[in-house]
Coordinates of C-alpha atoms and ligand atoms in Angstrom, one line a residue:
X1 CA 36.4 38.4 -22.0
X2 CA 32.9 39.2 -23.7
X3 CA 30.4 40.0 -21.0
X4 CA 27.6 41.3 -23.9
X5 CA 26.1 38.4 -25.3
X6 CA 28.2 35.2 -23.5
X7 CA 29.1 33.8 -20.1
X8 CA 31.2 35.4 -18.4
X9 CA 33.6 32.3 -18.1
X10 CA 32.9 30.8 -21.8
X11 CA 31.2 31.0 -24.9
X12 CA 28.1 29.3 -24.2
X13 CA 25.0 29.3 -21.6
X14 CA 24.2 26.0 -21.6
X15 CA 26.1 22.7 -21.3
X16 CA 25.8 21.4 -25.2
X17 CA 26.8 18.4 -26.9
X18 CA 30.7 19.1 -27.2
X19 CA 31.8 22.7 -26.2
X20 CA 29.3 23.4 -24.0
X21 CA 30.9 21.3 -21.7
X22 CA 34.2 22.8 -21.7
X23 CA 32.1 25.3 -19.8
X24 CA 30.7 23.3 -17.2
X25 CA 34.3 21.6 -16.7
X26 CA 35.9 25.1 -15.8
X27 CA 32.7 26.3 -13.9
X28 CA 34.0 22.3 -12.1
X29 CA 37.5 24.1 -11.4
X30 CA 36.3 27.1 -10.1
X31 CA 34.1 25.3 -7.3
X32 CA 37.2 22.7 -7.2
X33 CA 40.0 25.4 -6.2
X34 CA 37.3 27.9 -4.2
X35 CA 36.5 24.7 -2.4
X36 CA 40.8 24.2 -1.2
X37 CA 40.7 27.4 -0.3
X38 CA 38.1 27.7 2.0
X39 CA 37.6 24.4 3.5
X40 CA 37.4 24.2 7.1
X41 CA 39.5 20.8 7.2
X42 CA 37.3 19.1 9.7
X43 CA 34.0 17.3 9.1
X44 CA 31.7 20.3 10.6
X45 CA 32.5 23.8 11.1
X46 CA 33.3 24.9 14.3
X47 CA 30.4 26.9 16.3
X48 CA 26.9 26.2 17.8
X49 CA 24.5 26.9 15.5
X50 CA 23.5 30.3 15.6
X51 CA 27.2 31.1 14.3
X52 CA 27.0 28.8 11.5
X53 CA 23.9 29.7 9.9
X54 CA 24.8 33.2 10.3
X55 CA 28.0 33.3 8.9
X56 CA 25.9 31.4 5.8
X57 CA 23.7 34.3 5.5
X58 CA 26.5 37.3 6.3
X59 CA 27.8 35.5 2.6
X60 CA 24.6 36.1 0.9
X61 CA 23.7 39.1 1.7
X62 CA 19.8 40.2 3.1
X63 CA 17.1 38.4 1.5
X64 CA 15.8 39.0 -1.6
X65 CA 17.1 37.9 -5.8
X66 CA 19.5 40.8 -7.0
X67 CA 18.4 42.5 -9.9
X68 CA 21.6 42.4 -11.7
X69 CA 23.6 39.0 -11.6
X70 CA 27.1 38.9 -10.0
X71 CA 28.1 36.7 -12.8
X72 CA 28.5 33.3 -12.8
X73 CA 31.8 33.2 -11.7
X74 CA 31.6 34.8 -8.6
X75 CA 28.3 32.8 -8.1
X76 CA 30.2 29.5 -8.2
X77 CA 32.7 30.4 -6.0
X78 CA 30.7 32.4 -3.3
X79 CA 28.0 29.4 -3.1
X80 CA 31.3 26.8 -3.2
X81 CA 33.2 28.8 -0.7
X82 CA 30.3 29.0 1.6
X83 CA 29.4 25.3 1.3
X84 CA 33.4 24.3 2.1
X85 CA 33.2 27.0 4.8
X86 CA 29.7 26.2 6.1
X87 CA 29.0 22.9 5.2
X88 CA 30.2 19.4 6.1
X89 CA 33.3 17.1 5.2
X90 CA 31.9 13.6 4.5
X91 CA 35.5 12.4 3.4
X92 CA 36.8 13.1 6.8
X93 CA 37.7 10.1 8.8
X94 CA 35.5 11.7 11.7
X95 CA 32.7 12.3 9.9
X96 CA 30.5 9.1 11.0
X97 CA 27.3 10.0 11.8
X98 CA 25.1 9.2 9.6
X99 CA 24.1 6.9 6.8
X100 CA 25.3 9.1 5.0
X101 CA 28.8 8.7 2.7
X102 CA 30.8 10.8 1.3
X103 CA 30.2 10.2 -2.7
X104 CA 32.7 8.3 -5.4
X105 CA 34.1 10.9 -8.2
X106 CA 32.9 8.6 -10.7
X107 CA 29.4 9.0 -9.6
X108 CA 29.6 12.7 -9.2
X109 CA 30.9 13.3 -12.8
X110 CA 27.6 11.3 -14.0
X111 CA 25.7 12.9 -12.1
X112 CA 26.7 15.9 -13.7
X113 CA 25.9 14.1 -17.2
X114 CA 22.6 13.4 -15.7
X115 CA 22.0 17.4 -14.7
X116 CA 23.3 18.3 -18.1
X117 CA 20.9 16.0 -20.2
X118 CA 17.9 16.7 -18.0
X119 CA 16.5 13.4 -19.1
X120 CA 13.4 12.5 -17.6
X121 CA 11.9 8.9 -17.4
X122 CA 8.4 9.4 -17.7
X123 CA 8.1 9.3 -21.7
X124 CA 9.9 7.7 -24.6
X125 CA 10.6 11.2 -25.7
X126 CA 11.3 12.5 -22.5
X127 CA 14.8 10.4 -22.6
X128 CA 14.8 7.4 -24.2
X129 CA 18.8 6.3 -23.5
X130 CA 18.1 6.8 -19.9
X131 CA 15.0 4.5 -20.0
X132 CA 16.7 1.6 -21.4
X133 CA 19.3 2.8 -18.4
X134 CA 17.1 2.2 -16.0
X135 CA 15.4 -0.6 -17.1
X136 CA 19.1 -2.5 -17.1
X137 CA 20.1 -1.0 -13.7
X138 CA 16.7 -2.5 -12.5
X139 CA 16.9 -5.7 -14.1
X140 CA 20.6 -6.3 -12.5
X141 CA 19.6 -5.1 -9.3
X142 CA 16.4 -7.6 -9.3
X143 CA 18.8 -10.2 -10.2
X144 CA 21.7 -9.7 -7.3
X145 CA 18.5 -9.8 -5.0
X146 CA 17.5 -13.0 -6.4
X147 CA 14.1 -12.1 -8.3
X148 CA 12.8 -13.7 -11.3
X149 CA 12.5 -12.9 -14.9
X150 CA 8.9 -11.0 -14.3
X151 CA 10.5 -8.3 -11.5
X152 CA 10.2 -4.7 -12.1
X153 CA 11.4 -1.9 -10.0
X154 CA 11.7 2.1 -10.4
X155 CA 14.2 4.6 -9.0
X156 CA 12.9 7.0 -6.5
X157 CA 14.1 9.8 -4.4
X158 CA 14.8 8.4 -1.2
X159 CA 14.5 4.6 1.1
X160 CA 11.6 6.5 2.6
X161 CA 9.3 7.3 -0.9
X162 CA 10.2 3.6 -1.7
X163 CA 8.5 2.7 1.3
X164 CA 5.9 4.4 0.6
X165 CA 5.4 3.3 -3.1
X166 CA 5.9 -0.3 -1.9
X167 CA 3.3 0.3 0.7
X168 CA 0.4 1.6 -1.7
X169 CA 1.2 -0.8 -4.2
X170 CA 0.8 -3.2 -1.2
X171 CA -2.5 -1.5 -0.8
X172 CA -4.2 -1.4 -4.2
X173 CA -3.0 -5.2 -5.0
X174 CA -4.3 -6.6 -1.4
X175 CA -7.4 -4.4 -1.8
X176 CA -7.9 -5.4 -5.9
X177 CA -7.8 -9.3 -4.7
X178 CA -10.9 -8.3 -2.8
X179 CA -12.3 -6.8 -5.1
X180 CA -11.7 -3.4 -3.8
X181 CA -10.5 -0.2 -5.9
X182 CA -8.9 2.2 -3.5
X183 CA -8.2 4.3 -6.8
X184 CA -11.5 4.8 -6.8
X185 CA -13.0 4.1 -3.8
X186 CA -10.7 5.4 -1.3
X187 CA -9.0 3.2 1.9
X188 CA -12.6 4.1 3.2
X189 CA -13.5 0.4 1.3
X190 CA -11.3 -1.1 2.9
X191 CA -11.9 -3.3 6.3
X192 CA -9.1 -1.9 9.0
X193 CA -6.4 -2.0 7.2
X194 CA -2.7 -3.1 9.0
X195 CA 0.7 -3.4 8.0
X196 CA 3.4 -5.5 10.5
X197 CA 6.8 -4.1 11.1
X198 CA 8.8 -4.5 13.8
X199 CA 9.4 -2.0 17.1
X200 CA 12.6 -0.8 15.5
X201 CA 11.5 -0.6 11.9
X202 CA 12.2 2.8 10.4
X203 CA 9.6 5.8 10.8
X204 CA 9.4 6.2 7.1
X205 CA 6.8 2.9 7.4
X206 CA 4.2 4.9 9.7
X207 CA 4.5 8.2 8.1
X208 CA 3.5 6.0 4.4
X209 CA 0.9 4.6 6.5
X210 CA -0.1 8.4 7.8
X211 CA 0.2 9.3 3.6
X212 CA -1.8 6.4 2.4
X213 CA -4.7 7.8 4.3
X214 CA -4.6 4.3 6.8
X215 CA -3.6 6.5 9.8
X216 CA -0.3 6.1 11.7
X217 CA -2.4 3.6 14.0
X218 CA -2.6 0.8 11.6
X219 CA 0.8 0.2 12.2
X220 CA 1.2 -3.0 14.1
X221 CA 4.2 -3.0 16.2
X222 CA 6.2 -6.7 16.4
X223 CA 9.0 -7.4 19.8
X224 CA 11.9 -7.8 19.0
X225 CA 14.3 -10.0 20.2
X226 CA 18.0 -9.2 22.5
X227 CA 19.8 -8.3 18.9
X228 CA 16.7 -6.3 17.4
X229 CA 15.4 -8.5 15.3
X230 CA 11.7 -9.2 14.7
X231 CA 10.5 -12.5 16.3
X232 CA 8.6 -14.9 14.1
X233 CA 6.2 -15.7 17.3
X234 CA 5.2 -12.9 17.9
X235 CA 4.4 -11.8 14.1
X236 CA 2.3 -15.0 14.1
X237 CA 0.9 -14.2 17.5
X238 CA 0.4 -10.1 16.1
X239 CA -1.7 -11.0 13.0
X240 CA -3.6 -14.1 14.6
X241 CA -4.6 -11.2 17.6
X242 CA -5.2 -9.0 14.6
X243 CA -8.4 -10.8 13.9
X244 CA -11.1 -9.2 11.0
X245 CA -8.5 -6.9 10.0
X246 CA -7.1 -6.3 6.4
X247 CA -3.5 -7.4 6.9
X248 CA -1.5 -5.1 3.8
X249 CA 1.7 -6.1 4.4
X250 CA 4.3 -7.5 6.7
X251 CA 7.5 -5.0 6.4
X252 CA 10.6 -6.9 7.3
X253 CA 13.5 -4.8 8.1
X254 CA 16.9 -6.2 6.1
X255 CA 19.7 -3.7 8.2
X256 CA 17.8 -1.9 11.2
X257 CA 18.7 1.8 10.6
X258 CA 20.7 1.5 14.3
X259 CA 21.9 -1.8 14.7
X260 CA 22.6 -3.3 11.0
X261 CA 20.4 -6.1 12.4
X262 CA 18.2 -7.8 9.7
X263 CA 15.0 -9.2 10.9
X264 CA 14.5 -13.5 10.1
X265 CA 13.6 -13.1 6.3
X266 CA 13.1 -16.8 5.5
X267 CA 10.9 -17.3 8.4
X268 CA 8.6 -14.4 8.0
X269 CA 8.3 -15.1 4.1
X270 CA 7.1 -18.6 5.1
X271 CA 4.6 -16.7 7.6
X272 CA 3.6 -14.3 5.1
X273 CA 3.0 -17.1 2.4
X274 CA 1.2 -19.1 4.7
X275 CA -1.3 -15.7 6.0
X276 CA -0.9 -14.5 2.1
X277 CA -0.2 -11.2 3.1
X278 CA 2.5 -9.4 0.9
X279 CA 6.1 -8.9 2.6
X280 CA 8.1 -6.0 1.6
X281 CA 12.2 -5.8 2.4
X282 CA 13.2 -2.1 4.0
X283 CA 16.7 -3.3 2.6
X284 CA 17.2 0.7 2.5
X285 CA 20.8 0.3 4.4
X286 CA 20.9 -3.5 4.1
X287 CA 20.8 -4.3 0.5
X288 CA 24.5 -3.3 -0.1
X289 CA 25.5 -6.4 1.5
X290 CA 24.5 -8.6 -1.3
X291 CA 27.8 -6.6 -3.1
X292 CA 30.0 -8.5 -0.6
X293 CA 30.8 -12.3 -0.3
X294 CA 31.4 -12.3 3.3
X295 CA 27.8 -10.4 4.2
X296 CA 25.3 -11.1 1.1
X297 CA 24.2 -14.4 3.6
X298 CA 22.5 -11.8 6.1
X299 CA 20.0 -11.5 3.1
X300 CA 18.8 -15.3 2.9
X301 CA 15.5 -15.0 1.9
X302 CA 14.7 -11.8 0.4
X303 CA 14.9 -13.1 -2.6
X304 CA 11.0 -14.3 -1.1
X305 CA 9.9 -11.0 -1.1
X306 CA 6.9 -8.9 -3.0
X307 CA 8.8 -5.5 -3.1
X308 CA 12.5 -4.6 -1.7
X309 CA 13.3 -0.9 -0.8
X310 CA 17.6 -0.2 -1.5
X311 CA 19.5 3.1 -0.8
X312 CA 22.6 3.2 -3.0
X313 CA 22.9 6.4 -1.2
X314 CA 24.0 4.6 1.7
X315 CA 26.2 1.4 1.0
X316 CA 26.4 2.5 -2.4
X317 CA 28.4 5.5 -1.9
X318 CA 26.5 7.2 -4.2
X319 CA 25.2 11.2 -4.3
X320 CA 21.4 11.3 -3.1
X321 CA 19.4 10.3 -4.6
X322 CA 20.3 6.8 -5.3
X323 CA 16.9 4.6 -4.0
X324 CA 15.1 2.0 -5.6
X325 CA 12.0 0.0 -5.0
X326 CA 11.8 -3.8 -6.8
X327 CA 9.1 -5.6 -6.8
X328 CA 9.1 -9.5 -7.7
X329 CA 6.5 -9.1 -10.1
X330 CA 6.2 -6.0 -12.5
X331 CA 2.8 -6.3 -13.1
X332 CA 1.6 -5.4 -9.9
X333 CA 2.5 -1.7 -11.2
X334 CA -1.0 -1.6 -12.4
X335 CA -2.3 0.5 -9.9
X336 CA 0.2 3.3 -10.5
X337 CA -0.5 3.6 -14.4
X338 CA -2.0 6.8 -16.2
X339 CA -3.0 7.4 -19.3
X340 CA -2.4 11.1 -20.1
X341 CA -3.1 12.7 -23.8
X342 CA 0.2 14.5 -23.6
X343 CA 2.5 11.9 -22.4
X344 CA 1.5 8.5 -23.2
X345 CA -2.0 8.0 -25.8
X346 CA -3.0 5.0 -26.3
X347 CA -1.9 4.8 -30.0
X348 CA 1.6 5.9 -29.0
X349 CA 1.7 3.3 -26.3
X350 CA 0.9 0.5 -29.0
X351 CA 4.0 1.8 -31.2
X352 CA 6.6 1.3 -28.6
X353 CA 6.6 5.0 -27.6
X354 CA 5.8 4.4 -23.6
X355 CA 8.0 5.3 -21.1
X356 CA 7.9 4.9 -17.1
X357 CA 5.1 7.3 -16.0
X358 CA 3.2 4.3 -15.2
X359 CA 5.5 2.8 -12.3
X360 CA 5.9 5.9 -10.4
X361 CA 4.4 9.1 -8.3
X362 CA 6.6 11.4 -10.0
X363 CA 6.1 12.8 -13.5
X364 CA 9.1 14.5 -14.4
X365 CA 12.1 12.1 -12.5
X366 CA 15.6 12.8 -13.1
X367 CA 18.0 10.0 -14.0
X368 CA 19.7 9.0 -10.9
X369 CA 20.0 5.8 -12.3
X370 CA 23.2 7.2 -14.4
X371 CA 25.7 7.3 -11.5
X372 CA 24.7 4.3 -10.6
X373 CA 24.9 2.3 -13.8
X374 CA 28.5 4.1 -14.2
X375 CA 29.2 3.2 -10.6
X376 CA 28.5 -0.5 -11.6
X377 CA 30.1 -0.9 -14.5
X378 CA 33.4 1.3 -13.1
X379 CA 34.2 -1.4 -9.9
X380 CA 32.0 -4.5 -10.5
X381 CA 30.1 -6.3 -7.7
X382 CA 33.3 -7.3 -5.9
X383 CA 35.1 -4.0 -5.2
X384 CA 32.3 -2.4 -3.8
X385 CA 31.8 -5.5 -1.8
X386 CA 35.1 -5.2 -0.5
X387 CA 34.5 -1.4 0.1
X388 CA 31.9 -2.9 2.8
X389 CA 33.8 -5.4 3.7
X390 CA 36.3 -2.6 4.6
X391 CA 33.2 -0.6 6.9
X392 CA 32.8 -3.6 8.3
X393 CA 36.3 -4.5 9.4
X394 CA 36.4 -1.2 11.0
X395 CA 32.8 -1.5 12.6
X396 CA 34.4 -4.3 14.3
X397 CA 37.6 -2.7 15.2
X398 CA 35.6 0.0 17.0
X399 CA 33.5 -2.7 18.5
X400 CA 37.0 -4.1 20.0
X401 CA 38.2 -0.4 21.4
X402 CA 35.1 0.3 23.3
X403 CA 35.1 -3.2 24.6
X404 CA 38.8 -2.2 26.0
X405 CA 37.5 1.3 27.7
X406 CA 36.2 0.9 30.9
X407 CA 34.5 4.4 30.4
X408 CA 32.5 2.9 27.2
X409 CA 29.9 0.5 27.5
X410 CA 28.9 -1.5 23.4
X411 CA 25.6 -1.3 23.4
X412 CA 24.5 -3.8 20.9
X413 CA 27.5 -6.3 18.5
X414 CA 28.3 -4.9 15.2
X415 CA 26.4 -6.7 12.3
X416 CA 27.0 -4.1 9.5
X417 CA 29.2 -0.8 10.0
X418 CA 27.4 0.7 12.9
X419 CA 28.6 1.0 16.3
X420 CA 26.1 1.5 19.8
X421 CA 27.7 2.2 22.5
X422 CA 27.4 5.4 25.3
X423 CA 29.8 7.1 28.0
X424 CA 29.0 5.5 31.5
X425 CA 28.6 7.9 34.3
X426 CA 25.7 8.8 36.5
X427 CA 23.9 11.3 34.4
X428 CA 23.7 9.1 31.9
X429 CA 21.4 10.9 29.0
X430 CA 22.6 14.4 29.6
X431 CA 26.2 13.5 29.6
X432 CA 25.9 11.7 26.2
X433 CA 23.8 13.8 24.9
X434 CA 25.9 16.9 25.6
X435 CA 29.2 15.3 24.4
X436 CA 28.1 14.3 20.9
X437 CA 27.0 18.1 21.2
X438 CA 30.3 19.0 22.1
X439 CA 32.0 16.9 19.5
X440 CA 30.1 19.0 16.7
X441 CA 30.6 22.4 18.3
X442 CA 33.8 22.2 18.4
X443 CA 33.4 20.7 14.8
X444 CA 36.2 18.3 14.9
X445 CA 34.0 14.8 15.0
X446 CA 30.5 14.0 13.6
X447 CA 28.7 11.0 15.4
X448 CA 25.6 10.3 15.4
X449 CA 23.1 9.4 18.8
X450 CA 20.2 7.4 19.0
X451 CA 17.5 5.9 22.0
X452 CA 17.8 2.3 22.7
X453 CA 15.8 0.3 25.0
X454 CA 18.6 -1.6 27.4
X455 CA 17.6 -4.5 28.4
X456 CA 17.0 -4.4 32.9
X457 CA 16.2 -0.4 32.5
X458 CA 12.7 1.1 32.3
X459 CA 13.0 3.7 29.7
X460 CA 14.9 4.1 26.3
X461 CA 18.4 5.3 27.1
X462 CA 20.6 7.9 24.9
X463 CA 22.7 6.2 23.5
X464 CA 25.8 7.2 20.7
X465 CA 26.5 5.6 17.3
X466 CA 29.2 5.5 14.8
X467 CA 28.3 5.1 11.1
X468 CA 31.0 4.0 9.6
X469 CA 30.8 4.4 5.6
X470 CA 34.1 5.1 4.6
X471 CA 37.0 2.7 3.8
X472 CA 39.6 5.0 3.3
X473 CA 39.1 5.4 6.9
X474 CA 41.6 3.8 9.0
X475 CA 41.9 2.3 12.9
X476 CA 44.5 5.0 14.1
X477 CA 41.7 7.4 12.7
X478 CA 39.3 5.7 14.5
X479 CA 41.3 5.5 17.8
X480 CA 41.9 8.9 17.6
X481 CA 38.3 9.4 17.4
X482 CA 37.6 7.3 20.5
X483 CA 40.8 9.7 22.0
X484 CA 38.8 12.7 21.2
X485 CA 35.5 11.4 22.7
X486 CA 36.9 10.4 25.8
X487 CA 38.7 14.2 26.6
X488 CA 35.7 15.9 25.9
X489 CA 33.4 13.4 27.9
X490 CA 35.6 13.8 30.8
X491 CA 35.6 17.7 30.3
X492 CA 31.6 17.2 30.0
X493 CA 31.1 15.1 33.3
X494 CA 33.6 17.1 35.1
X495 CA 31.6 20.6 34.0
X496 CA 28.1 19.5 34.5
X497 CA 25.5 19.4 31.7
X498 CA 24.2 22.9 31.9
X499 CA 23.5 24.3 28.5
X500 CA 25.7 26.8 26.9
X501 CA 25.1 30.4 28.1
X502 CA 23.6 32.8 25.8
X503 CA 26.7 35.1 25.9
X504 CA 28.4 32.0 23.8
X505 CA 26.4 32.7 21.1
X506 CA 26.6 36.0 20.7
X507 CA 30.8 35.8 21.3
X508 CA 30.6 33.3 18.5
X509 CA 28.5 35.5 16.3
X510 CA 30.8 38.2 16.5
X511 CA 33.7 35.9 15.6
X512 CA 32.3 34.6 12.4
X513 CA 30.8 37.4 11.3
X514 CA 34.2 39.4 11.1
Ligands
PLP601 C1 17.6 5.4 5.7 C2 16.5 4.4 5.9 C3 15.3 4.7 5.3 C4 14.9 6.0 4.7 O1 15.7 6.2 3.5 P1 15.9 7.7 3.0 O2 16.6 7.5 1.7 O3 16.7 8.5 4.0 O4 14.6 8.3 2.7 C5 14.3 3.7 5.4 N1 14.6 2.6 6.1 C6 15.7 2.3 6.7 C7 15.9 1.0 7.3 C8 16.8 3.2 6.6 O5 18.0 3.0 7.2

């Protein structure tokens, strides 16, 4: 094999049209087989911490760039080995912590097309196959939710910047009507202004709040009722109390990050027509339901909405990133738009040369929207649906098995594919807390914990939570996961809850690092 003047593992540096890529396809089967051959076979290594992280860094070496290369080979398959060795399993049936899914092949091979193009969105010539791309993903996407003919809607990198975009766009359209320009001006011109969400809508909403310069405190927090949902009442109750404020927007929650729940959409769109405040849709896990006949009703009414926030990161089963903000009317982009001499002039513009720059905070954006168009097109609307249908069926299977422990206590009904239950016992928090600890340490099941505020107790309780995104999953896997979780709590209760001692750590060190 050359070394002088070519890869090591091909004839060419970079992924060209045509050969190029036979490159990138064995640099593929290197991480493929270095990946067999060190996985770890459970969804998180085994090891608290400390281990884990050092047995990462034992493979690297001390800090600091080499000054000769190892070679790309060796590269690949020391970073692949140390990810399979390392890293997680989000294929394994225990892994079901998060919202968080292990990835379909199809979309992974795209989004390799979309690494090797480097497209970008922001210009014409910056990409222009992946613009139209995007505008069709967009345009399908407004249509499932139900939006008209004038909806818009960019790709960004996560449910939490699409909150935020939706938010500011909330911001300068509100303000604008009164003939304020925050561009300009600053929130500063702006009377006190609010935004509505409800007590268990997600944190991304008051940190978009803290980043639009309106302070975490303009958040105004909305009861919810016994299944998590916002109440209508008291939203109506919230903004009447809310007197000479600037109301920016009511932020319904379509699939509470906990609970699946989806807040009354129809009846807050009738409040928020009625107050004229805009209403944005944190569909971020939610929005996948409109892929499936038996759960696209839960979404009744957010087809009302100004702006809808989706992760196809989540139900979706895509790679992150996969996020996208719709709005109902593209126009209301305004706000966002630039004109810069060296990406969009005027006279360019005018010839059809524009690109996207102008519905986004990002200049350069990479094309996430390619595994997601191939995803479409690949299974359609219904087998992705019956992929959630599939979470679902199992959400409610776990549901049943924690209703026949008399150890387990559900914590709230499944709506979606999550599951809230906890261990009973007298030490309540510390004993959940430390098994889900447990679970990880020992690395052979990932679940995930939240708070929840029970109803007859004073303070939020620790509580645990399966997320259950995979369909290839199946209810002997889940038993066995309940199997598992019930040995360990029982080892966990029957210990105490005292921390791990340091000399753990340092035993475990010494283990991985050999
Ligand atoms: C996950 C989630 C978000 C944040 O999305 P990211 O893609 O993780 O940034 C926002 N809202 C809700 C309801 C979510 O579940």
């Amino acid at each position: 094999m050359s070394e002088d003047h070519q890869s090591v593992w091909g004839a060419s540096r970079f992924a060209r049209p045509g050969d190029g890529w036979a490159d990138v396809g064995r640099g593929l089967a290197e991480v493929a087989a270095a990946v067999s051959d060190h996985h770890h076979g459970a969804p998180l290594p085994s090891g608290d911490p400390v281990a884990v992280l050092g047995g990462v860094t034992a493979l690297l070496g001390p800090h600091g760039i080499p000054e000769t290369g190892i070679g790309e080979t060796e590269a690949l398959t020391r970073l692949a080995r140390l990810v399979a060795e390392f890293g997680l399993d989000l294929t394994h049936p225990m892994a079901a912590a998060h919202l968080q899914p292990a990835p379909l092949s199809v979309a992974v091979a795209a989004d390799a097309l979309a690494s090797a193009t480097n497209a970008s969105l922001d210009t014409y010539d910056s990409g222009p196959a992946t613009l139209a791309l995007e505008t069709w993903t967009v345009q399908s996407l407004a249509r499932m939710a139900g939006f008209g003919e004038h909806a818009g809607g960019v790709f960004s990198p996560g449910g939490s910047i699409s909150n935020l975009l939706a938010l500011m766009i909330a911001r300068d359209h509100t303000a604008a009507r009164r003939g304020v320009d925050v561009r300009h001006d600053g929130v500063g011109a702006l009377h006190r202004p609010v935004v509505f969400c409800s007590r268990v809508a997600h944190f991304s909403v008051h940190r978009a709040c803290a980043a639009l310069g309106l302070g975490e405190s303009a958040v105004i927090p909305v009861d919810v009722d016994s299944h998590h949902r916002m109440i209508p009442e008291a939203l109506e109750a919230a903004i009447r109390e809310s007197g000479p404020a600037t109301p920016l927007a009511i932020v319904a929650t379509a699939g509470t990050t906990d609970f699946g729940t989806v807040d009354p959409l129809g009846e807050i769109a009738d409040i928020a027509e009625r107050h004229e405040i805009w209403m944005h849709v944190d569909a971020a896990y939610g929005f996948g339901s409109l892929f499936s006949d038996r759960l696209a009703g839960l979404l009744a009414g957010v087809e009302r909405a100004d702006s809808i926030t989706l992760d196809l990161h989540k139900v979706g089963w895509q790679p992150a990133a996969a996020s996208l903000m719709l709005l109902s009317d593209a126009d209301r982009f305004v706000s966002l738009n630039r004109s810069v001499a060296y990406l969009n002039p005027d006279d360019d513009v005018e010839a059809g040369y524009s690109g996207l720059l102008g519905q986004t905070l990002q200049t350069t954006r990479r094309p996430d929207v390619l595994k997601v168009a191939t995803t479409l097109l690949a299974y359609g609307r219904r087998t992705l649906g019956e992929m959630l249908d599939k979470c679902n069926d199992l959400a409610l299977y776990a549901e049943q098995r924690v209703a026949t422990e008399l150890q387990l206590e559900l914590v709230a009904p499944v709506t979606l594919t999550t599951v809230v239950f906890r261990y009973r016992c007298t030490d309540l928090d510390a004993v959940n807390g430390e098994l889900r600890r447990r679970l990880i340490a020992d690395g052979k099941a990932l679940i995930g914990r939240t708070q929840v505020r029970i109803p007859g107790e004073d303070e939020p309780q620790t509580c645990l939570k399966l997320t259950l995104l995979n369909p290839e999953t199946s209810e002997s896997d889940i038993d066995e996961l309940f199997d598992e979780l019930l040995r360990v709590a029982l080892e966990v209760e029957s210990e105490g809850t005292a921390a791990p001692g340091a000399e753990t750590h340092s035993e475990e060190m010494v283990r991985v690092s050999e």
